């Protein structure tokens, strides 16, 4: 520990601290622009110059290491003169167009110029003009003359997002922040650069000129779109969401959010919102009052239940629904005699359901990722599925964590991997078994039974060794690992690997409230999300689900829905395809318009309130379900608040839910069924197609991540199929087909076709991971 | 041959033009004897560094930091790669000595670097050559090939078990890459921008490894110091200013060129070696250490000796040894405008005071020179340069500010005249007469 005195206050700081660290510990404010606690030290803005005893010159607080007994003066004549000098320089070429600047009112330069800027400028020369740039639909770089060259955006790209998309070109006063050769900024975390920019150079394209910062009210919320449960500040004006920003929570999202979470709000104000209950009568849709709609729904469901039994009913909810919604949905269904409620629409293999020891979760806290010695991620499009977890792993890998990936594509995760394997989906389990076997060999114990068929490759050994070494190790199962046919086998193999290496095993989690689904008791005891469509039911309730996009097999789902007598469609959006097969549409409130609770993948309970009034006649789903319960005369539907429901499920004041356990009982490892002949489909759910909100956000839909799906095939397989890149191809699965363009993509394993889900052009296809045929159209 | 004369020359002794650079000639002049002696006689690292310390060789790149001391900062026992880097990124206006050393005596640099590497336990070296002297870079590559073939660099040098791989690396002409940490960034393939110090290169240098960077002339002096002994080298110059030094004399002298003279030689002697002032005109001012050194009035300079302490006493710096001589035909406003333009152009743009300040200073001086000066401009300039000096990441900020400060200090009257009369104090025809291009 070192002792330092700043402005007369003394502090003990750890070795290696900077003067800025010490000042923050002491609560002494030192003005700065380029310094950011999450980025490397640049010391280029020079705003934080302070006087250090015995130093002849003022020194930058952000970059000056504390030495024992150091005395620092932040407000001495020397320090203030230096700070004012820097401020004058920063302002000479800055446009001073604050009244028409989108950053006005929340600009660090503006704030600081009040404290340190001169009343009148001595600068009478021409101001420097920097040409604007178009870097895509999210970040506006229209007024680059405002840039003060702090390089926070550049460092963010290099260090946090893992890709340097912005850089500072040229020298001297002609320095400018730009992309390489006019490219766009495509990182899924790019919006954070807007927050980092201390001036109005990088602004939010969707938000700019829609409101001034002082007109906005800041309200807390939680993101439903990611299993991390990013903490949000939602800024509202006149009951409309104008902007979404990250709310700092070091344990959850640090100070970042993904672009999907930042810009999806556009959908909330879109014309596609469903604002009135609607009922289809004689093939015609009619807007009706809530009591009519609810009566219709209650009686319709009751009739089906009475005539065909409870098993003829099924309900499917989005895993981004709140805990309360999921609980009440399942409760209503149980009241009607049905236990066919599920919240895992993209899953296919449910054989683990009756064999779980507890609620599946991450296996550790998010913040512990930084301390891992090694980690293995199995089956994940990591960066796009879990941008913030990928970010944590990226940072960890930069330090000492050995991060490995076993997945179905070799696309760049921008992580410095220790080792990676890319295999066909049908080989995922057997490859994992190879790692299990390698670990057993290293440990000198017999390989678990059932893994005999697995081959131990060099990379398997490398990965196994990294998991054996070190003290803190983890195995994470990603979305693909839960979506493929052998999800339970993969789960069981991961547990074996965990047992052999002492690594924790966990699930990254597909959406904002997967744990909530398990905790709320939404688990089906009879028909799960697969069975309910394989064995078509008479009536369906869909909550927040768009089956064309959200189901593991949209073909199967749509066929079942079309034959049903009653389909109740609860959604925040008027989903056009649903007009065909739905019978009732109930407008429910999205997360910004309802109170609720999400439980993130580490088991953290995060409750939130609505930030704006529900739009039109939309109502929170928990209220809708409560009234349906009342209409049906079911017991236990007398809730007055979402908190009452939450407390019923998890008790009052729970910070982390209990019963978290990834264990399985009675699953035997059997790789015999493995071996899939022919061409296999690999399906990713592109980040901006993943949920109904993102799908309707215009800005997000213009990004590079939102290009229409193509049939991505590696060179060898293309040749084998007699296709060329750019060919129009017809893909067929079951009785559905899709017409796409073939794209050469060598990150796709051999004998596979990567076709994205969650897009109209591929909605007619079948299983996300299954056989597929491709031919020239 | 650009090198015109020397007194007790070491580096340039025995050179007579473009033929003497090769290994054969260097060996004939006694080259690589010191490296061989050190390796074969098992001279210790401490002894080598001790000898360099005794010589009081001060860094020839401009800062004048004692070389032996710098070498002793290197953590010799640090496991893994360590580097020695030679800074031949000679970009300072007025300086052209390193390129002559590299052109006429490249093996002296190679031998010096090999000895330095041995003394500091480094196993890899780079020579960063300025991007605008391509043929010099090529010659150095040729010299490296010779040295490698003869076993003076590479693996197991002269059978001693000492390994030293040396590479040449050429830049693209940015002045800032002569700043040692920018140079390292540039070698690493990044944009040439200075790093913040600490950490210093001795602990965190090239690729994050301990690194020592010296000027070309510094390295080239090493074999000669070891040949004649540190004490003898020191005695060539004067106390605290050991040895001989190359001065690049340019400007209004009859014979501009590189001159190797012992430190402490009077400026008047140097001027005499250069054949005196061109056209016999009166000396007006001298920038004695490269364009970033403060300007010194001619009469003060005539009483000054050419060594670190002597020039410092005259209010300037010996710097890189670039002596820019100006006679009475020079308009000092115009001269400063050109200098300021250089620093404005070459500021890397990383830190605020330099990026903004150098442009501001140039714009004001440019305005004054072009008859747009305003009362108060000189105070403004002094204010701006005061806000640059000591506030920047590297020394370029100071380098840009010092000329402005000294020009205003010594020749303020010319600036005032410009502002008031919108024209030069030195009449245009006089300026033309001095230019050598316009005959009136």
Coordinates of C-alpha atoms in Angstrom, one line a residue, chain A residues 352-715:
Chain A
X352 CA -33.5 -33.9 -19.5
X353 CA -36.7 -32.4 -18.1
X354 CA -37.6 -35.1 -15.6
X355 CA -34.0 -35.7 -14.7
X356 CA -32.7 -32.4 -13.5
X357 CA -31.4 -31.9 -10.0
X358 CA -32.4 -28.3 -10.0
X359 CA -32.7 -25.1 -12.0
X360 CA -30.1 -24.9 -14.8
X361 CA -28.0 -21.8 -14.6
X362 CA -24.6 -20.3 -15.4
X363 CA -22.9 -22.4 -12.7
X364 CA -21.2 -19.3 -11.4
X365 CA -21.6 -15.5 -11.0
X366 CA -21.0 -13.4 -14.1
X367 CA -18.3 -11.4 -12.4
X368 CA -16.4 -14.6 -11.7
X369 CA -15.7 -15.1 -15.4
X370 CA -12.8 -12.6 -15.0
X371 CA -11.1 -14.9 -12.5
X372 CA -11.3 -18.1 -14.5
X373 CA -8.1 -19.9 -15.4
X374 CA -9.8 -21.7 -18.2
X375 CA -13.1 -21.9 -19.9
X376 CA -14.7 -24.1 -22.5
X377 CA -17.7 -22.8 -24.4
X378 CA -19.7 -25.5 -26.2
X379 CA -22.1 -24.8 -29.0
X380 CA -22.5 -21.1 -29.2
X381 CA -22.4 -18.2 -31.7
X382 CA -20.9 -16.5 -28.7
X383 CA -20.5 -12.9 -29.9
X384 CA -23.9 -12.6 -31.4
X385 CA -25.8 -14.7 -28.9
X386 CA -24.2 -13.3 -25.8
X387 CA -22.4 -10.1 -26.6
X388 CA -21.7 -9.2 -23.0
X389 CA -20.6 -12.6 -21.9
X390 CA -18.4 -12.7 -25.0
X391 CA -17.0 -9.4 -23.9
X392 CA -16.2 -10.7 -20.4
X393 CA -14.5 -13.8 -21.9
X394 CA -12.6 -11.6 -24.3
X395 CA -11.2 -9.5 -21.5
X396 CA -10.4 -12.6 -19.5
X397 CA -8.6 -14.2 -22.5
X398 CA -6.5 -11.1 -22.7
X399 CA -5.2 -11.6 -19.2
X400 CA -4.5 -15.2 -18.6
X401 CA -7.7 -17.2 -19.0
X402 CA -7.5 -20.0 -21.6
X403 CA -10.8 -19.8 -23.4
X404 CA -11.7 -22.6 -25.8
X405 CA -14.6 -23.0 -28.1
X406 CA -16.3 -26.1 -29.4
X407 CA -19.0 -25.1 -31.8
X408 CA -20.6 -25.5 -35.2
X409 CA -19.0 -22.6 -37.0
X410 CA -15.6 -21.0 -37.1
X411 CA -16.8 -17.4 -37.4
X412 CA -14.6 -14.9 -35.7
X413 CA -15.5 -14.3 -32.1
X414 CA -12.8 -11.7 -31.6
X415 CA -11.5 -13.7 -28.7
X416 CA -8.0 -14.8 -28.4
X417 CA -8.9 -18.5 -28.1
X418 CA -6.6 -21.1 -26.5
X419 CA -8.1 -23.7 -28.8
X420 CA -11.2 -24.1 -31.0
X421 CA -13.0 -26.8 -32.7
X422 CA -15.6 -26.4 -35.3
X423 CA -17.7 -29.4 -36.2
X424 CA -21.0 -30.3 -37.7
X425 CA -24.0 -30.2 -35.3
X426 CA -24.3 -34.0 -35.3
X427 CA -20.7 -34.2 -34.2
X428 CA -21.0 -31.8 -31.3
X429 CA -21.7 -34.4 -28.7
X430 CA -19.1 -36.9 -29.9
X431 CA -16.4 -34.1 -30.1
X432 CA -17.2 -33.1 -26.6
X433 CA -16.9 -36.8 -25.7
X434 CA -13.4 -36.6 -27.2
X435 CA -12.5 -33.9 -24.8
X436 CA -14.0 -35.9 -21.9
X437 CA -11.9 -38.9 -22.9
X438 CA -8.8 -36.7 -23.2
X439 CA -9.4 -35.4 -19.7
X440 CA -9.8 -38.9 -18.4
X441 CA -6.5 -39.8 -20.0
X442 CA -4.7 -36.9 -18.5
X443 CA -6.2 -37.7 -15.1
X444 CA -5.3 -41.3 -15.6
X445 CA -8.8 -42.6 -15.0
X446 CA -11.1 -44.7 -17.1
X447 CA -13.2 -42.7 -19.6
X448 CA -16.9 -42.6 -18.6
X449 CA -18.9 -45.4 -20.2
X450 CA -20.5 -44.4 -23.4
X451 CA -17.6 -42.3 -24.7
X452 CA -15.8 -45.3 -26.1
X453 CA -16.6 -44.3 -29.7
X454 CA -15.1 -40.8 -29.3
X455 CA -11.8 -40.0 -31.0
X456 CA -9.3 -37.9 -29.0
X457 CA -7.8 -35.3 -31.3
X458 CA -4.9 -33.0 -30.5
X459 CA -7.1 -30.0 -30.0
X460 CA -9.3 -32.2 -27.6
X461 CA -6.1 -32.8 -25.6
X462 CA -5.2 -29.2 -25.6
X463 CA -8.7 -28.2 -24.3
X464 CA -8.8 -30.9 -21.8
X465 CA -5.4 -30.0 -20.5
X466 CA -6.4 -26.3 -20.1
X467 CA -9.4 -27.5 -18.0
X468 CA -7.3 -29.8 -15.9
X469 CA -4.7 -27.0 -15.2
X470 CA -5.5 -24.0 -13.0
X471 CA -7.9 -23.6 -10.1
X472 CA -11.0 -22.0 -11.5
X473 CA -12.4 -23.6 -14.6
X474 CA -15.7 -23.5 -16.3
X475 CA -17.7 -25.2 -19.1
X476 CA -20.4 -23.1 -20.6
X477 CA -23.2 -24.5 -22.8
X478 CA -24.4 -22.1 -25.3
X479 CA -27.6 -21.8 -27.3
X480 CA -26.6 -24.3 -30.0
X481 CA -25.8 -26.8 -27.3
X482 CA -29.4 -26.6 -26.0
X483 CA -31.0 -26.5 -29.4
X484 CA -29.4 -29.5 -31.1
X485 CA -30.9 -33.0 -31.1
X486 CA -28.4 -34.2 -28.6
X487 CA -28.7 -31.4 -26.1
X488 CA -29.1 -33.8 -23.1
X489 CA -26.2 -35.9 -24.2
X490 CA -24.1 -32.7 -24.5
X491 CA -25.3 -31.7 -21.0
X492 CA -24.4 -35.0 -19.6
X493 CA -21.0 -35.0 -21.3
X494 CA -20.3 -31.6 -19.9
X495 CA -21.1 -32.8 -16.5
X496 CA -18.7 -35.7 -16.9
X497 CA -16.0 -33.3 -18.1
X498 CA -16.8 -31.1 -15.1
X499 CA -16.5 -34.0 -12.8
X500 CA -13.2 -35.1 -14.3
X501 CA -11.6 -31.7 -14.3
X502 CA -13.4 -30.0 -11.4
X503 CA -14.7 -27.4 -13.7
X504 CA -18.1 -25.9 -13.1
X505 CA -20.8 -26.5 -15.7
X506 CA -23.3 -23.9 -16.7
X507 CA -25.7 -22.6 -19.3
X508 CA -25.3 -19.3 -21.0
X509 CA -29.1 -19.0 -21.3
X510 CA -30.9 -18.1 -24.5
X511 CA -32.9 -15.2 -23.3
X512 CA -33.6 -12.8 -20.5
X513 CA -35.7 -15.0 -18.3
X514 CA -35.0 -18.6 -19.0
X515 CA -34.3 -19.2 -15.3
X516 CA -37.6 -17.4 -14.5
X517 CA -39.3 -20.0 -16.7
X518 CA -37.8 -22.9 -14.7
X519 CA -38.4 -21.1 -11.3
X520 CA -42.0 -20.1 -12.2
X521 CA -42.9 -23.8 -12.6
X522 CA -43.7 -23.3 -16.3
X523 CA -42.1 -26.7 -17.0
X524 CA -44.5 -28.9 -18.8
X525 CA -45.2 -32.3 -17.3
X526 CA -46.8 -33.6 -20.4
X527 CA -46.5 -31.7 -23.7
X528 CA -43.4 -29.7 -24.1
X529 CA -42.6 -27.1 -26.8
X530 CA -41.9 -29.9 -29.2
X531 CA -44.6 -32.3 -28.4
X532 CA -47.4 -29.7 -28.4
X533 CA -46.8 -29.2 -32.1
X534 CA -45.9 -32.8 -33.0
X535 CA -49.2 -33.9 -31.6
X536 CA -51.4 -31.1 -32.6
X537 CA -53.7 -29.7 -30.0
X538 CA -57.1 -28.1 -30.3
X539 CA -56.2 -24.8 -28.7
X540 CA -53.0 -22.8 -28.2
X541 CA -52.0 -19.8 -26.2
X542 CA -48.9 -18.0 -27.6
X543 CA -47.4 -15.3 -25.4
X544 CA -44.7 -13.1 -27.0
X545 CA -44.0 -15.8 -29.5
X546 CA -43.9 -15.5 -33.2
X547 CA -43.8 -19.1 -34.3
X548 CA -42.5 -18.5 -37.8
X549 CA -39.3 -17.1 -36.2
X550 CA -39.1 -18.4 -32.7
X551 CA -39.8 -22.1 -32.9
X552 CA -37.2 -24.8 -33.4
X553 CA -39.3 -26.1 -36.2
X554 CA -41.6 -23.4 -37.6
X555 CA -43.0 -25.8 -40.2
X556 CA -44.3 -28.1 -37.5
X557 CA -45.6 -25.3 -35.4
X558 CA -47.5 -23.6 -38.1
X559 CA -49.1 -26.8 -39.3
X560 CA -50.3 -27.4 -35.8
X561 CA -51.5 -23.9 -35.3
X562 CA -53.4 -23.9 -38.5
X563 CA -55.4 -27.0 -37.6
X564 CA -56.3 -25.7 -34.1
X565 CA -59.7 -24.5 -33.2
X566 CA -58.5 -21.7 -31.1
X567 CA -55.2 -19.8 -31.2
X568 CA -54.8 -17.0 -28.6
X569 CA -52.1 -14.7 -29.7
X570 CA -50.8 -12.5 -26.9
X571 CA -48.3 -10.0 -28.2
X572 CA -47.2 -6.4 -28.1
X573 CA -47.1 -6.4 -31.9
X574 CA -49.6 -7.0 -34.6
X575 CA -47.8 -9.8 -36.2
X576 CA -49.0 -10.1 -39.8
X577 CA -48.6 -13.8 -40.4
X578 CA -50.5 -14.6 -37.2
X579 CA -53.6 -12.9 -38.6
X580 CA -54.0 -16.1 -40.7
X581 CA -54.0 -18.7 -37.9
X582 CA -54.8 -16.8 -34.7
X583 CA -58.4 -16.3 -33.5
X584 CA -57.8 -13.7 -30.8
X585 CA -55.1 -11.1 -30.5
X586 CA -54.5 -9.7 -27.1
X587 CA -52.3 -6.6 -26.9
X588 CA -49.9 -7.1 -24.0
X589 CA -47.3 -4.6 -22.7
X590 CA -43.6 -5.0 -23.5
X591 CA -41.1 -4.7 -20.7
X592 CA -41.1 -1.0 -20.7
X593 CA -44.9 -0.8 -19.9
X594 CA -45.2 -3.4 -17.2
X595 CA -43.7 -4.3 -13.8
X596 CA -42.1 -7.6 -13.6
X597 CA -39.1 -9.7 -12.7
X598 CA -36.3 -11.3 -14.8
X599 CA -33.9 -13.8 -13.3
X600 CA -30.7 -13.7 -15.2
X601 CA -28.5 -16.7 -16.0
X602 CA -26.5 -16.3 -12.7
X603 CA -29.8 -16.5 -10.8
X604 CA -30.0 -12.8 -10.0
X605 CA -33.5 -11.6 -9.3
X606 CA -34.0 -8.3 -11.0
X607 CA -37.5 -6.7 -10.6
X608 CA -38.4 -3.6 -12.5
X609 CA -41.3 -1.2 -13.0
X610 CA -42.9 0.0 -16.1
X611 CA -41.3 3.2 -17.4
X612 CA -44.2 4.4 -19.5
X613 CA -47.9 4.0 -19.7
X614 CA -49.0 1.0 -21.7
X615 CA -49.7 2.0 -25.3
X616 CA -53.3 2.2 -26.5
X617 CA -55.3 -0.5 -24.7
X618 CA -52.3 -2.8 -24.3
X619 CA -52.2 -4.2 -20.7
X620 CA -49.5 -6.0 -18.8
X621 CA -49.8 -9.7 -19.5
X622 CA -49.9 -10.6 -15.8
X623 CA -53.0 -8.5 -15.5
X624 CA -54.5 -10.1 -18.6
X625 CA -53.8 -13.6 -17.3
X626 CA -55.1 -12.6 -13.8
X627 CA -58.4 -11.5 -15.3
X628 CA -58.7 -14.7 -17.4
X629 CA -58.2 -16.6 -14.2
X630 CA -61.0 -14.5 -12.6
X631 CA -63.3 -15.0 -15.6
X632 CA -62.7 -18.7 -15.4
X633 CA -63.4 -18.6 -11.7
X634 CA -60.1 -20.2 -10.8
X635 CA -58.8 -20.0 -7.3
X636 CA -55.7 -18.0 -6.4
X637 CA -55.9 -15.2 -8.9
X638 CA -56.5 -12.3 -6.5
X639 CA -53.2 -10.5 -7.1
X640 CA -53.0 -6.8 -6.8
X641 CA -49.5 -6.3 -8.0
X642 CA -46.8 -8.1 -9.9
X643 CA -44.8 -8.1 -6.6
X644 CA -47.5 -10.3 -5.0
X645 CA -47.0 -12.8 -7.8
X646 CA -43.3 -12.7 -7.5
X647 CA -43.3 -13.1 -3.8
X648 CA -45.6 -16.1 -4.2
X649 CA -43.1 -17.7 -6.5
X650 CA -39.7 -16.9 -5.0
X651 CA -40.5 -15.3 -1.7
X652 CA -39.9 -11.7 -0.7
X653 CA -36.6 -10.0 -1.0
X654 CA -34.8 -12.8 -2.8
X655 CA -31.6 -11.6 -4.4
X656 CA -30.5 -14.8 -5.9
X657 CA -32.9 -17.7 -6.4
X658 CA -32.1 -21.0 -4.7
X659 CA -32.1 -24.5 -6.1
X660 CA -29.6 -23.7 -8.8
X661 CA -28.1 -27.0 -10.0
X662 CA -27.1 -28.2 -13.4
X663 CA -27.0 -31.9 -12.3
X664 CA -28.7 -34.7 -14.1
X665 CA -30.0 -37.9 -12.7
X666 CA -30.2 -41.1 -14.6
X667 CA -28.9 -39.9 -18.0
X668 CA -26.7 -42.5 -19.6
X669 CA -24.2 -41.4 -22.2
X670 CA -24.8 -43.0 -25.5
X671 CA -23.2 -41.9 -28.6
X672 CA -24.6 -44.7 -30.7
X673 CA -27.3 -42.6 -32.3
X674 CA -24.8 -40.2 -33.5
X675 CA -23.9 -40.1 -37.2
X676 CA -26.1 -38.0 -39.4
X677 CA -25.8 -38.8 -43.1
X678 CA -26.2 -36.2 -45.8
X679 CA -26.2 -32.4 -45.7
X680 CA -26.9 -30.9 -42.3
X681 CA -28.4 -27.6 -41.5
X682 CA -26.7 -25.2 -39.1
X683 CA -28.9 -22.5 -37.8
X684 CA -28.0 -19.3 -36.1
X685 CA -30.5 -16.8 -34.8
X686 CA -29.0 -13.6 -36.0
X687 CA -28.7 -11.1 -33.2
X688 CA -31.2 -8.6 -34.6
X689 CA -33.8 -11.2 -35.5
X690 CA -33.8 -12.9 -32.2
X691 CA -36.9 -11.3 -30.6
X692 CA -40.0 -9.5 -31.8
X693 CA -38.7 -6.1 -30.6
X694 CA -35.3 -6.3 -32.4
X695 CA -37.1 -7.5 -35.5
X696 CA -39.1 -4.3 -35.6
X697 CA -36.3 -1.8 -34.9
X698 CA -35.7 0.0 -38.2
X699 CA -32.1 1.1 -37.4
X700 CA -31.1 -2.4 -36.2
X701 CA -32.6 -3.9 -39.4
X702 CA -30.3 -1.8 -41.5
X703 CA -27.1 -3.1 -39.8
X704 CA -24.7 -5.6 -41.3
X705 CA -26.0 -8.1 -38.7
X706 CA -29.4 -7.9 -40.3
X707 CA -28.7 -8.9 -43.9
X708 CA -31.1 -11.4 -45.3
X709 CA -30.1 -15.1 -44.7
X710 CA -28.0 -16.8 -47.3
X711 CA -27.1 -20.4 -47.7
X712 CA -23.6 -20.4 -46.3
X713 CA -21.5 -23.3 -47.4
X714 CA -17.8 -24.0 -47.4
X715 CA -15.8 -24.3 -50.6

